[in-house]
Coordinates of C-alpha atoms and ligand atoms in Angstrom, one line a residue:
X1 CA 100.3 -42.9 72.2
X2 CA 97.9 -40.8 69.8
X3 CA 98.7 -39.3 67.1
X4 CA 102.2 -38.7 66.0
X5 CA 104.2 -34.9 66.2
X6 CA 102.6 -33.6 69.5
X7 CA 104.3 -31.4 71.8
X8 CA 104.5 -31.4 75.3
X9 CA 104.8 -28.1 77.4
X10 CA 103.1 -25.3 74.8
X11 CA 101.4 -22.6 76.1
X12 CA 97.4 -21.7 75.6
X13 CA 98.6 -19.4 72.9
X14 CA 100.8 -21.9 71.6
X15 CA 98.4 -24.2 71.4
X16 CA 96.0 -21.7 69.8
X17 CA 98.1 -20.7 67.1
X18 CA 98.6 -24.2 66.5
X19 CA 95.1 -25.1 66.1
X20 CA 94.3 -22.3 63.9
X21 CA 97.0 -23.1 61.2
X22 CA 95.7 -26.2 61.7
X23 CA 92.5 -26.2 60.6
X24 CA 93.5 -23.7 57.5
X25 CA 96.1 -26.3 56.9
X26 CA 93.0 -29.0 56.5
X27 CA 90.9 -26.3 55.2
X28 CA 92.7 -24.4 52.6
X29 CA 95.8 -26.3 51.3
X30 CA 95.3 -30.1 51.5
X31 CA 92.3 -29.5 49.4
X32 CA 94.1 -28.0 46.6
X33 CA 97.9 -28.7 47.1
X34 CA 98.8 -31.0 44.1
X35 CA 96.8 -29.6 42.0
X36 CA 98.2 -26.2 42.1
X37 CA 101.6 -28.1 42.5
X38 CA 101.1 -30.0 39.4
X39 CA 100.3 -27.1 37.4
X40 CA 103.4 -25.2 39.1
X41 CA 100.8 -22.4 40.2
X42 CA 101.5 -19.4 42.8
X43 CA 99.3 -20.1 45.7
X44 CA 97.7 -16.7 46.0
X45 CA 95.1 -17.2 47.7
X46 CA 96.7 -19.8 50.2
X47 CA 99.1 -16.5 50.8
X48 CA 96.9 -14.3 51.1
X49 CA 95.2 -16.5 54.1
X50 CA 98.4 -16.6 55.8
X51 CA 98.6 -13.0 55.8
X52 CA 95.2 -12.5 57.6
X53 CA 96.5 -15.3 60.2
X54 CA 99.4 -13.1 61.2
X55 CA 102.0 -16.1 59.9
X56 CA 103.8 -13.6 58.0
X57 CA 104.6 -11.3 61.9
X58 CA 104.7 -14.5 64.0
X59 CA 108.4 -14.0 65.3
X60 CA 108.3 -10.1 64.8
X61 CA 107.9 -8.7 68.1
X62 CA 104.6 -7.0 69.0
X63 CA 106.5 -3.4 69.5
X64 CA 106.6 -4.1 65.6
X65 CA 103.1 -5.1 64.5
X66 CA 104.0 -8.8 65.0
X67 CA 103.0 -11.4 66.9
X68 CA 106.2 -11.9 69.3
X69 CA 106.1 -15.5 69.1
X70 CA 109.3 -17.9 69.7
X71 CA 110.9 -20.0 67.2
X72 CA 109.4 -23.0 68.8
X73 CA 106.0 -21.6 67.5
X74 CA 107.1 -20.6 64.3
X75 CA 108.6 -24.1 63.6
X76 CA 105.7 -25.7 64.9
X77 CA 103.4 -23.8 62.2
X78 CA 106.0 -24.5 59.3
X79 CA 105.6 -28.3 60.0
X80 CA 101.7 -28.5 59.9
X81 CA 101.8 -26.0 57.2
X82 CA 104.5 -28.7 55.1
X83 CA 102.0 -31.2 55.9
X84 CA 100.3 -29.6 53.9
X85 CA 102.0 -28.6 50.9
X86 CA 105.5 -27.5 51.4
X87 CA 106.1 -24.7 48.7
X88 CA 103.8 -23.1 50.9
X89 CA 106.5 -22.8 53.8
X90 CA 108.7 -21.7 51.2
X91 CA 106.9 -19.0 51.1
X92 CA 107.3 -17.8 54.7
X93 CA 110.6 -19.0 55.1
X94 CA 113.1 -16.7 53.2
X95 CA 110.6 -14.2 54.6
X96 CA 111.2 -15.2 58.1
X97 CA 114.7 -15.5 57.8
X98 CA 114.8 -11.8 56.6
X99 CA 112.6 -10.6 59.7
X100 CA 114.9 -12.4 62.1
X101 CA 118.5 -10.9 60.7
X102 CA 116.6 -7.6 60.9
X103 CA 115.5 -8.3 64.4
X104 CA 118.9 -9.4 65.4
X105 CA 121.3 -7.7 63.7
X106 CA 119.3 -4.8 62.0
X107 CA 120.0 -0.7 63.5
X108 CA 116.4 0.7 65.2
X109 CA 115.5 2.6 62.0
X110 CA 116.1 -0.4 59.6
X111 CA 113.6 -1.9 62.1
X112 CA 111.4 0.7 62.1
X113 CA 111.6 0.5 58.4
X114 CA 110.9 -2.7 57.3
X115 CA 109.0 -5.2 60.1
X116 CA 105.8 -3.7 60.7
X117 CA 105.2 -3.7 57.0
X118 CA 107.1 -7.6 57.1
X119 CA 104.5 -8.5 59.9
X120 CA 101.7 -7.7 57.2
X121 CA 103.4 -9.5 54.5
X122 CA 102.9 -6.1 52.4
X123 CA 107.2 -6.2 52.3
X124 CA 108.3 -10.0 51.7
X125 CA 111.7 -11.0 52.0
X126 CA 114.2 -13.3 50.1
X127 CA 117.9 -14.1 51.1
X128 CA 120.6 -14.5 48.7
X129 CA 124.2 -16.3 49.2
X130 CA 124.3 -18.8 46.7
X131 CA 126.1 -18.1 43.3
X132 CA 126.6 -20.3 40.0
X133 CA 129.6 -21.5 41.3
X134 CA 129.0 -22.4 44.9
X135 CA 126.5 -23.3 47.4
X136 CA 128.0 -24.9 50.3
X137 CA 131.2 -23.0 50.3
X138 CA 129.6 -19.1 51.6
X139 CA 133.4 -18.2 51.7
X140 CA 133.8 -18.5 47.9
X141 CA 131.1 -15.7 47.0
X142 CA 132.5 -13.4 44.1
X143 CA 130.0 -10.8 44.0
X144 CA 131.4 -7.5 45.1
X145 CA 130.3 -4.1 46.7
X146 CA 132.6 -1.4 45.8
X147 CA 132.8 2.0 47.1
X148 CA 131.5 5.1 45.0
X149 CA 131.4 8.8 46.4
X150 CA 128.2 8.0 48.0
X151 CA 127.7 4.6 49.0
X152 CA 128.3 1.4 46.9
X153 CA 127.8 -0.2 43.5
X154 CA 126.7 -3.9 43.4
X155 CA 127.8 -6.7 40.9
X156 CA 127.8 -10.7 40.5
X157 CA 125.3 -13.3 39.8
X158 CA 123.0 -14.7 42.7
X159 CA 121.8 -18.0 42.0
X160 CA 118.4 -20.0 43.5
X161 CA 116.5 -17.5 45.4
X162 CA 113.4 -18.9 46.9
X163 CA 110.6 -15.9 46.3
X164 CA 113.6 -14.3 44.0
X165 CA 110.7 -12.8 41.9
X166 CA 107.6 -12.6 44.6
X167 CA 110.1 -10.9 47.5
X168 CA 110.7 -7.0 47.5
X169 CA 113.3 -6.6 49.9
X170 CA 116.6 -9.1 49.5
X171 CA 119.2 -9.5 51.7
X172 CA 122.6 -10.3 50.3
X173 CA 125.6 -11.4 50.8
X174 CA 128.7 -9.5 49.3
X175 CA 132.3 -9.0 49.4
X176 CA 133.4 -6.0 50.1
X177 CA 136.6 -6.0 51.1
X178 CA 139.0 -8.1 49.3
X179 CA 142.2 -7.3 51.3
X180 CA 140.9 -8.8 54.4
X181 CA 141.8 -11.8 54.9
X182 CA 138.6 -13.4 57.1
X183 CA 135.5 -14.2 56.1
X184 CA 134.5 -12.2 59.4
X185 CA 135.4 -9.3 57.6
X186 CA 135.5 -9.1 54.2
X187 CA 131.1 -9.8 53.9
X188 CA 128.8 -7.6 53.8
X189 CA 124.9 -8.0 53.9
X190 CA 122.7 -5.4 52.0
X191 CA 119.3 -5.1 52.1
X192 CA 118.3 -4.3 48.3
X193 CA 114.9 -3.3 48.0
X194 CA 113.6 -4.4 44.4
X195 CA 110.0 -4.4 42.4
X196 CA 108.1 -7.9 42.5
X197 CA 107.9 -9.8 39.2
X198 CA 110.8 -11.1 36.3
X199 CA 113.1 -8.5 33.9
X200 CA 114.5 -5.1 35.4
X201 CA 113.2 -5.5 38.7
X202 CA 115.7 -2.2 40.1
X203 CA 118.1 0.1 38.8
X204 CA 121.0 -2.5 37.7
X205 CA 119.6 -5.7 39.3
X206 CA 117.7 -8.4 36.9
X207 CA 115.8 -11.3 37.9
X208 CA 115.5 -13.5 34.5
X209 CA 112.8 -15.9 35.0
X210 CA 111.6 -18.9 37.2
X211 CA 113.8 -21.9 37.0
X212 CA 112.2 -25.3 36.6
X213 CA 112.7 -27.3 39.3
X214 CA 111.6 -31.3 40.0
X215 CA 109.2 -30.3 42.8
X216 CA 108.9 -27.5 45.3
X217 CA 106.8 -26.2 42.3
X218 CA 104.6 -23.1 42.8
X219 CA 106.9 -21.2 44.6
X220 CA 109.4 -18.9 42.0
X221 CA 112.9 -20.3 42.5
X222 CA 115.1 -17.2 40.4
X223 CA 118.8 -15.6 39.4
X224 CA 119.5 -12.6 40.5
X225 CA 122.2 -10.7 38.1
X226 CA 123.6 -7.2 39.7
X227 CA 125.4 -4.9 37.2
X228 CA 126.5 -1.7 38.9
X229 CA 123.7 -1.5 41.6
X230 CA 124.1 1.2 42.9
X231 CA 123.2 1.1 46.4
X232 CA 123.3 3.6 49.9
X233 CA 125.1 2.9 53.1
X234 CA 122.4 2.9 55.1
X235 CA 121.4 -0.3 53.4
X236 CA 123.9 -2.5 55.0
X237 CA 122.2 -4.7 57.4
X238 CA 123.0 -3.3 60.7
X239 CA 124.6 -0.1 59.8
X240 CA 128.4 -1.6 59.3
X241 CA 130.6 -3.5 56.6
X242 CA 132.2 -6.6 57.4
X243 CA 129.9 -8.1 59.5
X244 CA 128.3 -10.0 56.5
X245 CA 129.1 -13.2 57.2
X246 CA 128.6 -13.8 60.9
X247 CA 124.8 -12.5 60.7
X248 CA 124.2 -14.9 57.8
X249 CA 125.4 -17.9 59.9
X250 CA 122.8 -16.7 63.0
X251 CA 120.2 -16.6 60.0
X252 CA 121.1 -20.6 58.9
X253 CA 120.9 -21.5 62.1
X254 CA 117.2 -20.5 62.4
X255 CA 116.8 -21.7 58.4
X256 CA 118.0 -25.3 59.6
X257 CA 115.6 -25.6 62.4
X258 CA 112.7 -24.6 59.5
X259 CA 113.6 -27.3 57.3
X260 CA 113.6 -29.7 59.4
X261 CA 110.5 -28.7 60.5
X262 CA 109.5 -28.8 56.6
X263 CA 111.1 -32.4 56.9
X264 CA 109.1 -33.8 59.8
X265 CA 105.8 -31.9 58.4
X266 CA 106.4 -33.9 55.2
X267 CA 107.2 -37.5 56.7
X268 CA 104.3 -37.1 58.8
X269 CA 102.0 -36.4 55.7
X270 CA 103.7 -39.3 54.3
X271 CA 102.9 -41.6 57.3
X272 CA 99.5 -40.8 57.6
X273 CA 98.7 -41.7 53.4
X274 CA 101.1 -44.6 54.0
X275 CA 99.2 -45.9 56.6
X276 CA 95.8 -45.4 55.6
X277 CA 96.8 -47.1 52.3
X278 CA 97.6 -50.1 54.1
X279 CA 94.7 -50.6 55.8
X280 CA 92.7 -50.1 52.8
X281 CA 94.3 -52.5 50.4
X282 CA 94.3 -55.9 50.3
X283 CA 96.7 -58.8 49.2
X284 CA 96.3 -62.6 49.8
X285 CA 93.1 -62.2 51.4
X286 CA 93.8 -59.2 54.0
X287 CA 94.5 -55.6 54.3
X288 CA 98.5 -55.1 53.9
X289 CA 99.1 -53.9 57.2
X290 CA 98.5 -57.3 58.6
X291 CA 101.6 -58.6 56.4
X292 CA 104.3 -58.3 59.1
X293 CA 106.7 -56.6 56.8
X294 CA 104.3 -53.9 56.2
X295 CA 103.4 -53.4 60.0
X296 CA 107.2 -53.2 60.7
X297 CA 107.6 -50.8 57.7
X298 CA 105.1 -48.0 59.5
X299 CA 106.1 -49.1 62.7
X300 CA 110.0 -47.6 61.6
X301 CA 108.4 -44.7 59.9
X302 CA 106.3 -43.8 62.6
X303 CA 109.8 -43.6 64.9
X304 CA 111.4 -42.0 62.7
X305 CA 108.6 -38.8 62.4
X306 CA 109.0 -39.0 66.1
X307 CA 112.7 -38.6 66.7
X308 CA 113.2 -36.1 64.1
X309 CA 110.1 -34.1 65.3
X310 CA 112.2 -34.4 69.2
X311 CA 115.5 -33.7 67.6
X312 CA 113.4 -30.5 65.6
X313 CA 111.6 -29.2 69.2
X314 CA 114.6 -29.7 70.8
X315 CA 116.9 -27.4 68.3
X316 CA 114.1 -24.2 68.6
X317 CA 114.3 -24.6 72.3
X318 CA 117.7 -24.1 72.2
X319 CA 118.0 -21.2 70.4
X320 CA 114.7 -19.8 72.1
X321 CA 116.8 -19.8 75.1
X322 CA 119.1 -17.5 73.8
X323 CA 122.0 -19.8 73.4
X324 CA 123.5 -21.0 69.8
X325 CA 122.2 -23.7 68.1
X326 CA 124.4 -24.7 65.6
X327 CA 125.1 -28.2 66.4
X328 CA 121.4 -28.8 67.6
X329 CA 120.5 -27.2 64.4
X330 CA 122.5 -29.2 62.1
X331 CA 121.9 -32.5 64.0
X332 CA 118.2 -32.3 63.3
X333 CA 118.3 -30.7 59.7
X334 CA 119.9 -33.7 59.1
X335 CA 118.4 -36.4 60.5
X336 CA 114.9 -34.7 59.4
X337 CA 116.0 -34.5 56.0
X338 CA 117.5 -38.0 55.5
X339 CA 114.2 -39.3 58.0
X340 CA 112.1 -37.7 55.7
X341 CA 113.1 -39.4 52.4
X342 CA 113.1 -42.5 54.3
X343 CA 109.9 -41.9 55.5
X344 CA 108.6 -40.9 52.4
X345 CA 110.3 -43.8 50.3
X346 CA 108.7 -46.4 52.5
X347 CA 105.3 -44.7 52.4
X348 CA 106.0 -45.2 48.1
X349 CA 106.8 -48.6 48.3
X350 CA 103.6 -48.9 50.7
X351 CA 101.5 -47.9 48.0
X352 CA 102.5 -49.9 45.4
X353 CA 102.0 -49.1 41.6
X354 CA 99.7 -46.2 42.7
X355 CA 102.7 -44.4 44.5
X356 CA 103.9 -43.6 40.6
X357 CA 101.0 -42.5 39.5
X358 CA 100.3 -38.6 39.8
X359 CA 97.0 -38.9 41.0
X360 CA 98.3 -39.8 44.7
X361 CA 99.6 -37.3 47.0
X362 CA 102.9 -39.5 47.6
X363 CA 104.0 -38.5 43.9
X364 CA 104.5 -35.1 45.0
X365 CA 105.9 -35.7 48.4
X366 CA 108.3 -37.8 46.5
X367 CA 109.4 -35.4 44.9
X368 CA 109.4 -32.9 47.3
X369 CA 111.5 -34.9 49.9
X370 CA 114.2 -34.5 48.0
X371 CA 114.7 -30.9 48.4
X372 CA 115.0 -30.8 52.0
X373 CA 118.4 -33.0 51.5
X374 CA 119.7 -29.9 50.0
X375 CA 118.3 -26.3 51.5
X376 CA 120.0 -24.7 53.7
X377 CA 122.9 -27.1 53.9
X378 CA 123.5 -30.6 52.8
X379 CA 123.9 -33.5 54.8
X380 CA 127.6 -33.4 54.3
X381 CA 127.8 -29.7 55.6
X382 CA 126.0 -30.4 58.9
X383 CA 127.8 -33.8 59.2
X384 CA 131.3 -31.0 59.2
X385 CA 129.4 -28.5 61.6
X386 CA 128.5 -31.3 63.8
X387 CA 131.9 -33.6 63.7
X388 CA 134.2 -30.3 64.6
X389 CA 132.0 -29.6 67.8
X390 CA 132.6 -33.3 69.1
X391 CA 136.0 -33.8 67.7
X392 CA 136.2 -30.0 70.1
X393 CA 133.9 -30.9 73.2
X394 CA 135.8 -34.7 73.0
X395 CA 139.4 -33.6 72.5
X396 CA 142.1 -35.5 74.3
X397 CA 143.8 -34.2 77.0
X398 CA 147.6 -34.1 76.7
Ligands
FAD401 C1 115.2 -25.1 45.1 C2 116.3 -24.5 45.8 C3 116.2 -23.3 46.5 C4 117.2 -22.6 47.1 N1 117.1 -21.4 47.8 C5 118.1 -20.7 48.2 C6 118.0 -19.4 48.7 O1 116.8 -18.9 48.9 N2 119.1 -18.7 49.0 C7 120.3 -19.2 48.8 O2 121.3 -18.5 49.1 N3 120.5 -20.4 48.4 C8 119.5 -21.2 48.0 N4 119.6 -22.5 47.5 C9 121.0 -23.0 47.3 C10 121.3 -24.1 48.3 O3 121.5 -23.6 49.6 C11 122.5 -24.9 47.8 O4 122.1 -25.6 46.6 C12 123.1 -25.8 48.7 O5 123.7 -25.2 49.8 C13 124.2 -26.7 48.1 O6 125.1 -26.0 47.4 P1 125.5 -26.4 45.9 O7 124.2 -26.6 45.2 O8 126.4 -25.3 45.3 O9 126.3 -27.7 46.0 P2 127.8 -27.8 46.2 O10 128.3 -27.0 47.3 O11 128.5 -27.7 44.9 O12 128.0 -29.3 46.7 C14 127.9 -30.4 45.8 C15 128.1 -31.7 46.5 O13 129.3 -31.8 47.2 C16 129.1 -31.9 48.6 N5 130.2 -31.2 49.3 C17 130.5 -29.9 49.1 N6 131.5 -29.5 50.0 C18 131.8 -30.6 50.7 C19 132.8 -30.9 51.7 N7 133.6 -29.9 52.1 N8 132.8 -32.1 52.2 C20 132.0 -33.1 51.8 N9 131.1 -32.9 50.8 C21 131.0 -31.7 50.3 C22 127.7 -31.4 48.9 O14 127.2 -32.0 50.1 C23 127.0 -31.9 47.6 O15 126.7 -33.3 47.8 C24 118.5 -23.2 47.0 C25 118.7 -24.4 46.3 C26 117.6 -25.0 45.7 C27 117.9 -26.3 44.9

């Protein structure tokens, strides 16, 4: 069959794009990934790469300075590139997420504004719903826009932006109405344009510090705190209040189908050192992989990076064809993620005492694995987006 995470049915420039990230994949991050990782180091230079690749415009469309690509392409890229080191999607994804509410839901001159300087990477974005106190429950979010004379005033703690200190432009989700009584209209999504770096970072907005987290290490993972940010109308994403909460969702939907891209681009890195490991060592006089229990082991993991990278194509089609792709979305997030830390266990076990040891790759992809259980929606979330769509497309008739 070749080798695993092919796709059928890409165009040349598909297949071209492909090929480039590629070979900077195998070129510029594997060689230097864990080490950069271990030392929890900013890959600048690996950025800076991306940039001159276009990664940063892929999905902006070319009337914008980007490269008008569909989400199929974009998630195609995010998987080689989490093959190689997945902080480095981290990098683009908050970004990308960004670009697409602005291309969705954003008025022409926010447009205007913001994604030809997006498509360069010289504006990078960060979104924000999470708070101290909740995560999976959006609806619960305390911050709050008021009104002033002329425009509105910002405060609440954000909690666990991805880029929180490298982005310059965050979009956030706020209440701002408190009286309404749906979510569909009391949010708000601003676009607040901050410095890049730790401390005062705008008038009234703080971003503290890094937090330390157990992988995903190189990327900046912050808080946000707002006190009286002040802020104009013309910053609300797409021109009106209320709409907040609806243009977040269309921006999960796309996050979902980019982590478990991250997912299969992980499994498959874990496959492939799993594999090669179990050729190369040898137990009762022959390589492990002729122990039946360790053929069976890669012959489960390499199904599993197949489904989940079917289940992953399948959910970008979807929404490339204009249609919603929440379910699809959800149902591959899922299984990616929970694939992937199988995957990834199973390639551990493969390699023994050496798995634990920090001088092979499968340490950090340990590690790493278990992020993609929680971004952009647990398990348990998808498993309620998913179950309410059947229990809906399934229900009795009376
Ligand atoms: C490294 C990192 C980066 C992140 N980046 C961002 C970012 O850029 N922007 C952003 O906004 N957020 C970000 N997040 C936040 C992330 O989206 C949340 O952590 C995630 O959605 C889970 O929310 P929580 O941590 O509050 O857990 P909780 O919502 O408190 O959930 C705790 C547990 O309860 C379960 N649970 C909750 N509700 C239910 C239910 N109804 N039924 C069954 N089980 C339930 C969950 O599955 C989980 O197991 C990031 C998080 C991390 C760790």
């Amino acid at each position: 069959m070749g080798r695993l995470c092919e796709t059928e049915g890409l165009t040349e420039d598909q297949s071209e794009i492909l090929k480039a990230v590629r070979t900077f994949v195998e070129e510029k991050i594997l060689p230097v990934a864990t080490e950069l990782e271990h030392a929890d180091e900013y890959p600048t230079e690996i950025v800076e790469g991306l940039k001159e690749l276009g990664i940063f415009g892929l999905m902006i469309p070319e009337e914008y300075d980007g490269l008008g690509e569909s989400l199929l392409t974009y998630a195609l890229c995010v998987e080689e590139i989490a093959r190689g080191w997945m902080s480095v999607s981290g990098v683009i994804n908050t970004h990308f997420i960004v670009a697409y509410l602005l291309m969705k839901h954003g008025t022409e001159e926010q447009k205007r504004k913001y994604l030809p300087k997006m498509a360069t990477g010289e504006i990078r974005g960060a979104f924000s719903m999470s708070e101290p106190a909740l995560g999976s429950d959006v609806a619960a979010i305390k911050t709050k826009a008021t009104r002033t004379d002329d425009g509105y005033e910002i405060t609440g703690q954000k909690m666990w932006l991805t880029n929180g200190g490298s982005s310059t432009l965050v979009a956030v989700l706020v209440k701002t109405d408190e009286g309404a009584d749906s979510v569909y209209k009391n949010m708000t999504t601003f676009l607040v344009e901050k410095t890049p770096g730790f401390g005062e970072v705008a008038q009234g907005v703080t971003v503290p510090g890094k937090i330390d987290k157990m992988g995903y290490k190189g990327i900046d993972t912050t808080e946000m705190v707002f006190e009286g940010h002040r802020i104009s109308a013309e910053q609300i994403l797409g021109g009106e209040p209320g709409k907040g909460f609806y243009q977040m969702m269309d921006g999960v939907e796309v996050g979902r189908v980019n982590v478990a891209a991250r997912a299969c681009g992980i499994a498959n890195r874990a496959f492939e050192l799993g594999v090669a490991y179990a050729q190369q060592r040898e137990t009762f006089g022959k390589p492990i992989a002729e122990h039946q229990a360790i053929l069976f082991r890669l012959a489960e993991m390499a199904t599993k990076v197949e489904t989940a990278h079917a289940m992953m194509v399948r959910a970008a089609r979807k929404k490339d064809s204009g249609q919603r792709n929440d379910v699809e979305a959800g149902m591959a997030k899922m299984l990616a993620s929970e694939y992937c830390n199988e995957v990834v266990e199973a390639s551990f076990r493969i390699h023994g005492g050496y798995g634990y040891s920090k001088e092979y790759e499968i340490e950090r992809l340990y590690r790493e694995a278990a992020f993609m259980l929680i971004g952009e929606g647990t398990s348990d979330i998808q498993k309620m987006i998913i179950g309410r769509s059947v229990l809906k497309d399934y229900k009795l008739k009376a």
